[in-house]
């Protein structure tokens, strides 16, 4: 991989310190991983200098790469173990996938916009990340052939957890997603106990794009 300019390495270190640690992200694994993944390689060239700023950025098609803090908070809430398999819905440009891939055994990422799916694939290949399986289609249906997953993450909001995702969660697993409507959402972490019972914990108020359910998922 090409060497990165020192200014970007410094900006990334500052992001970890000022946006993540200062706000209470404390998992050493999450902090280390986000200190390593080159977020600037996931955004448009014209936005590279803004890649480590404290907010979301446009990635085209009306979608955004989430704010670094949101990525950290969702990832930390999944409490990943190295052997876990993660289902990720709405991988966009693939940044969140790359972070998850550094912390678990395999990521199964679904994206519904073909151009973003291609972009995620290109970005992950360029970085030599090989433990992400990508699928183009409607993620609300889950990935039944590979279920259940120890962790499920959706980066787009819905009024309720779609049944396909609920059913994808292993006993003892965690699911994190924004729940709400266009007026506002709450980031919610669901845990499914060993007995199958689901408990819910609200993390923070947030703003995400909607989880769109395709009447006919695009297939290629
Ligand atoms: N975490 C991503 C950004 C996610 S933005 C990143 O790091 O870039 C939310 C993404 O969810 C968008 O790319 C959008 O196209 C996708 N999306 C919305 N509804 C979806 C669905 N039903 N299935 C799969 N992807 C979906």
Short mmCIF file of N, CA and C in Angstrom, two decimals, residues 79-171:
data_model
loop_
_atom_site.label_atom_id
_atom_site.label_comp_id
_atom_site.label_asym_id
_atom_site.label_seq_id
_atom_site.Cartn_x
_atom_site.Cartn_y
_atom_site.Cartn_z
N UNK A 79 -19.07 -5.56 21.10
CA UNK A 79 -18.21 -6.33 22.00
C UNK A 79 -17.64 -7.57 21.30
N UNK A 80 -16.96 -7.34 20.19
CA UNK A 80 -16.53 -8.45 19.33
C UNK A 80 -15.40 -9.27 19.92
N UNK A 81 -15.51 -10.57 19.68
CA UNK A 81 -14.41 -11.47 20.00
C UNK A 81 -13.79 -11.91 18.68
N UNK A 82 -12.49 -12.23 18.70
CA UNK A 82 -11.80 -12.52 17.44
C UNK A 82 -12.50 -13.60 16.60
N UNK A 83 -13.20 -14.53 17.25
CA UNK A 83 -13.80 -15.63 16.48
C UNK A 83 -15.21 -15.30 15.98
N UNK A 84 -15.75 -14.14 16.35
CA UNK A 84 -17.13 -13.79 15.96
C UNK A 84 -17.27 -13.56 14.46
N UNK A 85 -18.50 -13.81 13.96
CA UNK A 85 -18.87 -13.48 12.58
C UNK A 85 -19.94 -12.39 12.66
N UNK A 86 -19.79 -11.37 11.83
CA UNK A 86 -20.66 -10.20 11.92
C UNK A 86 -21.44 -10.00 10.64
N UNK A 87 -22.73 -9.71 10.78
CA UNK A 87 -23.57 -9.31 9.65
C UNK A 87 -23.68 -7.79 9.67
N UNK A 88 -23.31 -7.14 8.56
CA UNK A 88 -23.38 -5.68 8.49
C UNK A 88 -24.32 -5.28 7.35
N UNK A 89 -25.30 -4.46 7.67
CA UNK A 89 -26.26 -4.00 6.66
C UNK A 89 -25.97 -2.56 6.30
N UNK A 90 -25.82 -2.28 5.01
CA UNK A 90 -25.57 -0.92 4.54
C UNK A 90 -24.11 -0.55 4.67
N UNK A 91 -23.25 -1.26 3.91
CA UNK A 91 -21.81 -1.05 4.11
C UNK A 91 -21.30 0.19 3.39
N UNK A 92 -22.13 0.82 2.53
CA UNK A 92 -21.72 2.06 1.88
C UNK A 92 -20.36 1.94 1.22
N UNK A 93 -19.42 2.78 1.63
CA UNK A 93 -18.08 2.77 1.02
C UNK A 93 -17.18 1.71 1.63
N UNK A 94 -17.63 1.03 2.66
CA UNK A 94 -16.86 -0.09 3.22
C UNK A 94 -16.00 0.26 4.42
N UNK A 95 -16.09 1.50 4.91
CA UNK A 95 -15.23 1.90 6.04
C UNK A 95 -15.55 1.10 7.31
N UNK A 96 -16.83 1.07 7.66
CA UNK A 96 -17.24 0.32 8.85
C UNK A 96 -16.88 -1.16 8.70
N UNK A 97 -17.02 -1.68 7.49
CA UNK A 97 -16.67 -3.09 7.24
C UNK A 97 -15.20 -3.32 7.56
N UNK A 98 -14.34 -2.37 7.13
CA UNK A 98 -12.90 -2.52 7.36
C UNK A 98 -12.59 -2.50 8.85
N UNK A 99 -13.29 -1.66 9.60
CA UNK A 99 -13.07 -1.60 11.05
C UNK A 99 -13.51 -2.92 11.70
N UNK A 100 -14.68 -3.41 11.32
CA UNK A 100 -15.17 -4.68 11.88
C UNK A 100 -14.23 -5.82 11.51
N UNK A 101 -13.75 -5.80 10.26
CA UNK A 101 -12.89 -6.89 9.77
C UNK A 101 -11.61 -7.01 10.58
N UNK A 102 -11.18 -5.90 11.18
CA UNK A 102 -9.98 -5.93 12.00
C UNK A 102 -10.21 -6.51 13.39
N UNK A 103 -11.47 -6.77 13.72
CA UNK A 103 -11.80 -7.16 15.10
C UNK A 103 -12.51 -8.51 15.22
N UNK A 104 -12.83 -9.13 14.09
CA UNK A 104 -13.57 -10.41 14.16
C UNK A 104 -13.06 -11.33 13.06
N UNK A 105 -13.66 -12.52 12.95
CA UNK A 105 -13.12 -13.47 11.98
C UNK A 105 -13.62 -13.20 10.57
N UNK A 106 -14.90 -12.85 10.41
CA UNK A 106 -15.41 -12.54 9.07
C UNK A 106 -16.62 -11.62 9.16
N UNK A 107 -16.69 -10.70 8.19
CA UNK A 107 -17.81 -9.78 8.08
C UNK A 107 -18.62 -10.17 6.84
N UNK A 108 -19.93 -10.22 6.99
CA UNK A 108 -20.84 -10.45 5.87
C UNK A 108 -21.59 -9.14 5.66
N UNK A 109 -21.22 -8.40 4.61
CA UNK A 109 -21.73 -7.05 4.44
C UNK A 109 -22.67 -6.98 3.24
N UNK A 110 -23.83 -6.34 3.44
CA UNK A 110 -24.83 -6.22 2.38
C UNK A 110 -25.04 -4.74 2.05
N UNK A 111 -25.10 -4.42 0.76
CA UNK A 111 -25.36 -3.05 0.32
C UNK A 111 -26.33 -3.11 -0.85
N UNK A 112 -27.29 -2.15 -0.87
CA UNK A 112 -28.31 -2.22 -1.92
C UNK A 112 -28.00 -1.36 -3.15
N UNK A 113 -27.09 -0.39 -3.03
CA UNK A 113 -26.78 0.47 -4.17
C UNK A 113 -25.57 -0.10 -4.92
N UNK A 114 -25.76 -0.53 -6.19
CA UNK A 114 -24.68 -1.21 -6.91
C UNK A 114 -23.37 -0.42 -6.94
N UNK A 115 -23.44 0.90 -7.13
CA UNK A 115 -22.21 1.69 -7.23
C UNK A 115 -21.45 1.70 -5.90
N UNK A 116 -22.19 1.72 -4.79
CA UNK A 116 -21.52 1.71 -3.48
C UNK A 116 -20.96 0.32 -3.18
N UNK A 117 -21.71 -0.68 -3.57
CA UNK A 117 -21.24 -2.07 -3.43
C UNK A 117 -19.89 -2.22 -4.14
N UNK A 118 -19.80 -1.71 -5.39
CA UNK A 118 -18.54 -1.79 -6.15
C UNK A 118 -17.44 -0.99 -5.46
N UNK A 119 -17.84 0.15 -4.93
CA UNK A 119 -16.84 1.00 -4.27
C UNK A 119 -16.29 0.31 -3.01
N UNK A 120 -17.19 -0.27 -2.23
CA UNK A 120 -16.76 -0.98 -1.02
C UNK A 120 -15.81 -2.11 -1.40
N UNK A 121 -16.18 -2.85 -2.43
CA UNK A 121 -15.34 -3.98 -2.86
C UNK A 121 -13.95 -3.49 -3.27
N UNK A 122 -13.92 -2.40 -4.06
CA UNK A 122 -12.65 -1.83 -4.52
C UNK A 122 -11.80 -1.35 -3.35
N UNK A 123 -12.42 -0.64 -2.41
CA UNK A 123 -11.69 -0.10 -1.26
C UNK A 123 -11.09 -1.23 -0.41
N UNK A 124 -11.88 -2.26 -0.16
CA UNK A 124 -11.41 -3.35 0.70
C UNK A 124 -10.30 -4.14 0.01
N UNK A 125 -10.42 -4.30 -1.31
CA UNK A 125 -9.38 -5.01 -2.07
C UNK A 125 -8.08 -4.22 -2.04
N UNK A 126 -8.21 -2.92 -2.24
CA UNK A 126 -7.02 -2.05 -2.26
C UNK A 126 -6.25 -2.14 -0.95
N UNK A 127 -6.98 -2.34 0.15
CA UNK A 127 -6.33 -2.42 1.46
C UNK A 127 -5.93 -3.85 1.82
N UNK A 128 -6.21 -4.79 0.93
CA UNK A 128 -5.83 -6.18 1.19
C UNK A 128 -6.66 -6.83 2.28
N UNK A 129 -7.89 -6.33 2.48
CA UNK A 129 -8.76 -6.91 3.52
C UNK A 129 -9.56 -8.05 2.88
N UNK A 130 -9.32 -9.26 3.37
CA UNK A 130 -9.90 -10.41 2.68
C UNK A 130 -10.99 -11.12 3.48
N UNK A 131 -11.23 -10.68 4.71
CA UNK A 131 -12.24 -11.40 5.50
C UNK A 131 -13.59 -10.67 5.51
N UNK A 132 -13.93 -10.05 4.37
CA UNK A 132 -15.27 -9.46 4.23
C UNK A 132 -15.93 -10.10 3.01
N UNK A 133 -17.11 -10.70 3.21
CA UNK A 133 -17.90 -11.19 2.09
C UNK A 133 -18.95 -10.15 1.80
N UNK A 134 -19.08 -9.74 0.53
CA UNK A 134 -20.01 -8.68 0.18
C UNK A 134 -21.15 -9.24 -0.65
N UNK A 135 -22.33 -8.67 -0.42
CA UNK A 135 -23.49 -9.08 -1.22
C UNK A 135 -24.29 -7.86 -1.60
N UNK A 136 -24.73 -7.82 -2.86
CA UNK A 136 -25.58 -6.74 -3.33
C UNK A 136 -27.03 -7.15 -3.15
N UNK A 137 -27.82 -6.32 -2.45
CA UNK A 137 -29.22 -6.67 -2.28
C UNK A 137 -29.84 -6.01 -1.06
N UNK A 138 -31.01 -6.48 -0.69
CA UNK A 138 -31.75 -5.92 0.45
C UNK A 138 -31.30 -6.61 1.75
N UNK A 139 -30.57 -5.87 2.56
CA UNK A 139 -30.04 -6.43 3.79
C UNK A 139 -31.08 -6.72 4.85
N UNK A 140 -32.28 -6.15 4.72
CA UNK A 140 -33.29 -6.41 5.77
C UNK A 140 -33.67 -7.89 5.78
N UNK A 141 -33.32 -8.58 4.71
CA UNK A 141 -33.64 -10.02 4.65
C UNK A 141 -32.58 -10.85 5.36
N UNK A 142 -31.49 -10.19 5.79
CA UNK A 142 -30.40 -10.92 6.44
C UNK A 142 -29.57 -11.66 5.40
N UNK A 143 -28.84 -12.65 5.87
CA UNK A 143 -28.00 -13.50 4.99
C UNK A 143 -28.24 -14.92 5.48
N UNK A 144 -29.42 -15.47 5.16
CA UNK A 144 -29.86 -16.73 5.78
C UNK A 144 -28.88 -17.89 5.66
N UNK A 145 -28.17 -17.98 4.53
CA UNK A 145 -27.24 -19.11 4.36
C UNK A 145 -26.12 -19.11 5.39
N UNK A 146 -25.80 -17.94 5.92
CA UNK A 146 -24.67 -17.83 6.84
C UNK A 146 -25.10 -17.60 8.29
N UNK A 147 -26.39 -17.37 8.52
CA UNK A 147 -26.89 -17.10 9.88
C UNK A 147 -26.77 -18.38 10.72
N UNK A 148 -26.70 -18.27 12.05
CA UNK A 148 -26.78 -17.04 12.83
C UNK A 148 -25.41 -16.36 13.02
N UNK A 149 -25.47 -15.07 13.37
CA UNK A 149 -24.26 -14.27 13.60
C UNK A 149 -24.18 -13.86 15.07
N UNK A 150 -22.96 -13.77 15.57
CA UNK A 150 -22.77 -13.33 16.97
C UNK A 150 -23.02 -11.83 17.08
N UNK A 151 -22.91 -11.12 15.95
CA UNK A 151 -23.14 -9.68 15.99
C UNK A 151 -23.77 -9.22 14.68
N UNK A 152 -24.70 -8.26 14.81
CA UNK A 152 -25.38 -7.69 13.64
C UNK A 152 -25.36 -6.18 13.80
N UNK A 153 -25.02 -5.47 12.71
CA UNK A 153 -24.96 -4.01 12.76
C UNK A 153 -25.67 -3.46 11.52
N UNK A 154 -26.59 -2.51 11.72
CA UNK A 154 -27.18 -1.82 10.57
C UNK A 154 -26.86 -0.35 10.69
N UNK A 155 -26.39 0.24 9.58
CA UNK A 155 -25.99 1.65 9.58
C UNK A 155 -27.07 2.51 8.95
N UNK A 156 -28.33 2.08 9.05
CA UNK A 156 -29.45 2.84 8.52
C UNK A 156 -30.64 2.56 9.43
N UNK A 157 -31.53 3.55 9.58
CA UNK A 157 -32.58 3.40 10.61
C UNK A 157 -33.86 2.75 10.09
N UNK A 158 -34.59 2.26 11.06
CA UNK A 158 -35.87 1.63 10.78
C UNK A 158 -36.72 1.82 12.04
N UNK A 159 -38.06 1.72 11.88
CA UNK A 159 -38.95 1.89 13.05
C UNK A 159 -38.74 0.77 14.07
N UNK A 160 -38.53 -0.43 13.52
CA UNK A 160 -38.29 -1.60 14.37
C UNK A 160 -37.16 -2.40 13.74
N UNK A 161 -36.66 -3.34 14.51
CA UNK A 161 -35.65 -4.23 13.94
C UNK A 161 -36.34 -5.14 12.93
N UNK A 162 -35.92 -5.12 11.66
CA UNK A 162 -36.55 -6.00 10.67
C UNK A 162 -36.45 -7.47 11.10
N UNK A 163 -37.49 -8.21 10.78
CA UNK A 163 -37.54 -9.60 11.23
C UNK A 163 -36.33 -10.41 10.73
N UNK A 164 -35.91 -10.10 9.49
CA UNK A 164 -34.76 -10.82 8.91
C UNK A 164 -33.50 -10.64 9.73
N UNK A 165 -33.38 -9.48 10.38
CA UNK A 165 -32.18 -9.24 11.20
C UNK A 165 -32.34 -9.87 12.57
N UNK A 166 -33.54 -9.73 13.12
CA UNK A 166 -33.83 -10.35 14.41
C UNK A 166 -33.51 -11.85 14.36
N UNK A 167 -33.95 -12.45 13.24
CA UNK A 167 -33.76 -13.90 13.10
C UNK A 167 -32.31 -14.29 12.81
N UNK A 168 -31.49 -13.30 12.48
CA UNK A 168 -30.09 -13.60 12.14
C UNK A 168 -29.20 -13.67 13.36
N UNK A 169 -29.73 -13.24 14.50
CA UNK A 169 -28.89 -13.09 15.69
C UNK A 169 -28.79 -14.38 16.50
N UNK A 170 -27.55 -14.79 16.75
CA UNK A 170 -27.30 -16.00 17.54
C UNK A 170 -27.71 -15.79 19.00
N UNK A 171 -28.01 -16.86 19.70
CA UNK A 171 -28.21 -16.76 21.14
C UNK A 171 -26.89 -16.26 21.74
#
